[in-house]
Amino acid sequence: MTACVAAAAATAAHAFSDDFAAPLSPQWAAARTSEPGSAVSSPVADTEALDGNVLELVYPGGTSPDDSGPAFATELESASPLGYGTFRARLRTPKASRATGLVSAFFTYFNDGADHDGDGIIDNDEIDIEILANEPSSIYLTVWTDYTDDSNFHKTTRKVDVRSGRVWQTPPGGESSYDLVETDPLGWSSRTFRSWKAFATYQFVWSAGSVEYSIDLEDGTGPHVLWTLAGDPDVTIPSQPAPVFFNLWHNGYHWSSGRAARVPRGGALFHVDSVSVN
């Protein structure tokens, strides 16, 4: 598929929303609960939800340390792919020990094993928001266009510490590495932010030439932009329509230090109050 055809397909998304006040509808694919004790449930009562109900993803405690990575995630994805638009979700991540490797994520993902744009790397159209139990004041934002394996990929990442306003980012030319370097800080910060303390609304706006991420901390200051990444379709910005996902999983090492991370001792709960795409 050429880049222009892919971009045309991506514009053909339909509106999508769920406030999780009822059992999951056919707009969702079957949940993945690969670990014994993992669960995906809706509705689940939560007094801090806007309507008192949430989607709950459970990652169980005491899993095998060998079950590391998103292949072992508790996960839910939309039944249909979605294209360019505004993706928004109100989330609260698990409160868990910082020793664990828990990752909570809201993202889009499409990879059919083909190289549609002919650049010699398998296309991997993905837009990520990921939050680690080990770093509950930080948000990892990543935009992927290619991935074959850990030595053959193309992506751009920004890590934002909302508490301090500090920012780390993929350096120019580093899109085929996992390296991050510190760059200019945000023009704002929130000293009290921890992703598990309260719900916040996380958003990205995906268009043919950019992805813009923002967060609303619901503290009366309104949405704050975290990052605007601009670039060419299929080179920097994904163009293929992709399902929207939520997942919760364990990583065997801490991203910031590379040191070993332990599995959670008890079940971890990721709550999603609502999601919309338009």
XYZ file of C-alpha atoms in Angstrom:
278
model
C 0.000 0.000 0.000
C 1.379 3.420 -0.871
C 1.563 6.188 1.713
C -1.191 8.193 0.023
C -3.575 5.215 -0.044
C -2.797 4.431 3.607
C -3.496 8.035 4.574
C -6.825 7.978 2.741
C -7.797 4.813 4.596
C -6.862 6.357 7.918
C -9.282 9.250 7.428
C -12.210 6.844 7.177
C -12.592 6.237 10.907
C -15.976 6.160 12.616
C -16.827 7.738 15.967
C -16.335 5.425 18.934
C -17.129 5.830 22.631
C -17.885 3.924 25.818
C -18.500 5.102 29.400
C -18.472 1.515 30.725
C -21.833 1.829 32.457
C -22.939 -1.486 30.911
C -21.384 -4.817 29.902
C -18.940 -4.619 27.037
C -20.652 -4.326 23.657
C -19.674 -5.909 20.303
C -17.634 -2.786 19.513
C -14.944 -4.501 21.608
C -13.065 -7.666 20.652
C -12.750 -10.514 23.148
C -10.572 -9.510 26.095
C -7.178 -11.139 26.552
C -6.595 -12.538 30.043
C -3.527 -14.694 29.572
C -2.427 -14.956 33.223
C -4.424 -17.014 35.770
C -6.411 -14.499 37.805
C -6.315 -11.734 35.202
C -9.660 -10.157 34.311
C -11.337 -7.491 32.195
C -14.714 -6.385 33.601
C -17.391 -3.756 32.916
C -19.165 -2.204 34.676
C -17.233 -2.128 37.956
C -18.224 0.344 40.686
C -15.810 3.215 41.373
C -16.995 6.237 43.357
C -14.462 8.498 41.599
C -15.825 7.707 38.134
C -18.056 10.356 36.602
C -21.012 7.947 36.476
C -19.835 5.607 39.248
C -18.725 2.826 36.870
C -15.487 1.876 35.117
C -13.763 -0.695 32.986
C -11.385 -2.636 35.237
C -8.284 -4.478 34.053
C -6.710 -6.809 36.630
C -3.127 -8.040 36.460
C -2.756 -10.759 39.103
C -0.060 -10.987 41.725
C 2.510 -13.737 41.936
C 2.937 -14.358 38.214
C 6.058 -16.032 36.864
C 8.991 -13.633 36.357
C 9.363 -15.272 32.946
C 5.979 -13.850 31.889
C 7.472 -10.492 31.009
C 6.276 -8.163 28.281
C 3.017 -7.226 26.552
C 2.507 -10.778 25.252
C 1.291 -11.594 28.784
C -0.880 -8.481 29.203
C -4.404 -8.163 30.467
C -5.806 -6.395 27.408
C -8.877 -5.051 25.624
C -9.011 -3.742 22.043
C -11.694 -2.303 19.799
C -13.199 -4.732 17.298
C -12.576 -2.358 14.390
C -9.628 -0.166 13.383
C -9.867 3.595 13.838
C -8.163 6.299 11.803
C -7.200 9.932 12.241
C -9.015 11.727 15.045
C -9.023 12.708 18.707
C -8.452 9.784 21.089
C -9.369 10.519 24.700
C -9.574 8.371 27.857
C -10.107 9.123 31.536
C -7.733 6.830 33.454
C -6.357 5.939 36.858
C -3.413 3.546 37.000
C -2.767 0.930 39.705
C -1.267 1.875 43.016
C 1.584 -0.597 43.266
C 5.065 -0.925 44.659
C 7.689 0.989 42.694
C 9.735 -2.220 42.717
C 7.314 -3.762 40.228
C 7.557 -3.586 36.456
C 3.865 -2.829 35.913
C 2.982 -0.879 32.758
C -0.463 0.690 32.123
C -1.159 1.695 28.532
C -3.677 3.456 26.262
C -2.665 3.159 22.614
C -3.374 2.299 18.985
C -1.596 -0.580 17.229
C -1.496 -2.132 13.763
C 1.152 -4.576 12.531
C 0.227 -7.240 9.974
C 3.815 -8.311 9.291
C 3.996 -6.487 5.946
C 6.174 -3.626 4.691
C 3.468 -1.484 3.095
C 5.670 1.574 2.496
C 8.584 -0.377 1.039
C 11.321 0.941 3.345
C 12.677 -2.506 4.167
C 11.241 -2.653 7.717
C 7.906 -4.170 8.732
C 5.325 -1.431 9.267
C 4.310 -0.904 12.889
C 1.665 1.827 13.150
C 1.397 2.619 16.866
C 0.691 5.602 19.116
C 1.359 4.966 22.821
C 0.633 6.458 26.199
C 2.384 4.320 28.844
C 2.739 4.844 32.598
C 4.971 2.765 34.861
C 4.263 1.921 38.504
C 7.970 2.570 39.033
C 7.583 6.176 37.772
C 4.034 7.293 38.638
C 4.741 10.970 37.978
C 6.043 10.293 34.450
C 4.299 9.571 31.152
C 5.989 7.812 28.228
C 4.706 8.934 24.821
C 5.864 6.998 21.754
C 4.976 7.114 18.063
C 6.067 4.123 15.964
C 6.082 3.614 12.195
C 8.279 0.486 11.808
C 9.281 -2.533 13.888
C 10.783 -5.865 12.847
C 12.767 -6.565 16.013
C 14.758 -4.677 18.650
C 17.544 -3.986 16.168
C 15.345 -2.861 13.275
C 12.700 -0.231 14.056
C 11.762 3.434 13.770
C 10.083 5.360 16.582
C 10.166 8.638 18.478
C 9.647 8.818 22.267
C 9.148 11.594 24.780
C 9.198 10.999 28.545
C 7.506 13.735 30.578
C 7.838 14.011 34.354
C 4.659 15.951 35.135
C 5.715 16.510 38.753
C 8.924 18.367 37.835
C 8.240 19.423 34.253
C 11.436 17.708 33.051
C 11.435 16.154 29.569
C 13.556 13.497 27.830
C 13.246 12.699 24.141
C 14.628 10.652 21.259
C 17.498 12.722 19.830
C 17.500 13.607 16.115
C 18.840 10.581 14.251
C 18.151 8.292 17.216
C 14.842 6.918 15.942
C 16.330 3.423 15.595
C 17.485 3.344 19.236
C 15.903 3.476 22.677
C 18.146 6.359 23.745
C 16.571 9.436 25.351
C 18.276 12.746 26.104
C 17.042 15.556 28.328
C 15.614 18.508 26.448
C 13.789 21.747 27.266
C 11.349 21.370 30.179
C 7.632 21.929 30.019
C 6.376 25.424 30.741
C 4.286 24.012 33.594
C 4.306 21.230 36.184
C 2.109 19.655 38.858
C 3.949 18.829 42.088
C 1.169 16.558 43.338
C 0.688 14.443 40.198
C 0.811 10.683 40.627
C -1.050 8.637 38.019
C -2.627 6.393 40.689
C -3.911 9.196 42.967
C -6.803 10.427 40.826
C -8.361 10.130 37.419
C -6.944 12.317 34.653
C -7.930 12.637 31.012
C -5.225 11.622 28.557
C -5.564 12.598 24.903
C -3.789 12.434 21.560
C -4.886 14.025 18.308
C -3.689 12.012 15.308
C -3.561 13.567 11.846
C -1.639 12.806 8.634
C 1.220 15.102 9.639
C 1.282 15.120 13.439
C 0.397 13.569 16.786
C -0.327 15.974 19.649
C -0.544 14.645 23.221
C -2.191 16.441 26.142
C -3.453 15.829 29.669
C -6.244 17.329 31.754
C -5.441 16.904 35.452
C -8.976 18.037 36.385
C -7.543 20.648 38.748
C -9.248 23.591 37.065
C -6.276 24.570 34.898
C -7.607 22.829 31.776
C -5.766 20.624 29.267
C -1.981 20.937 28.999
C -0.032 19.977 25.886
C 2.661 17.380 26.575
C 4.125 17.091 23.072
C 3.428 17.850 19.440
C 5.314 15.556 17.065
C 5.190 16.590 13.409
C 6.523 14.709 10.402
C 5.854 12.847 7.186
C 3.278 10.041 6.964
C 4.834 6.547 7.261
C 8.218 8.065 8.160
C 7.400 9.768 11.479
C 3.584 9.598 11.701
C 1.554 6.354 11.320
C -1.004 6.252 8.533
C -2.726 2.870 8.869
C -6.033 2.689 10.781
C -5.569 0.750 14.010
C -7.658 -0.599 16.904
C -7.545 1.299 20.189
C -6.246 -0.677 23.182
C -5.967 -0.643 26.950
C -3.569 -3.039 28.629
C -1.752 -3.799 31.875
C 1.405 -5.933 31.981
C 4.669 -6.659 33.757
C 8.080 -5.779 32.385
C 11.091 -7.635 33.731
C 13.274 -4.559 34.090
C 12.853 -0.867 34.884
C 13.004 1.311 31.772
C 14.898 4.161 33.428
C 17.627 2.113 35.138
C 17.715 -1.255 33.362
C 17.649 -3.001 36.740
C 15.465 -6.040 37.412
C 11.826 -5.381 38.334
C 9.761 -7.759 40.428
C 6.275 -9.014 39.690
C 3.419 -7.559 41.792
C 2.678 -9.453 44.996
C -1.032 -8.663 44.815
C -3.489 -7.948 42.032
C -3.104 -4.580 40.292
C -6.183 -2.654 39.106
C -6.228 -0.308 36.091
C -9.466 1.728 35.867
C -10.819 3.358 32.701
C -13.755 5.687 33.282
C -14.448 6.453 29.618
C -12.982 6.452 26.131
C -13.915 8.317 22.962
C -12.567 8.642 19.428
C -13.917 11.242 17.037
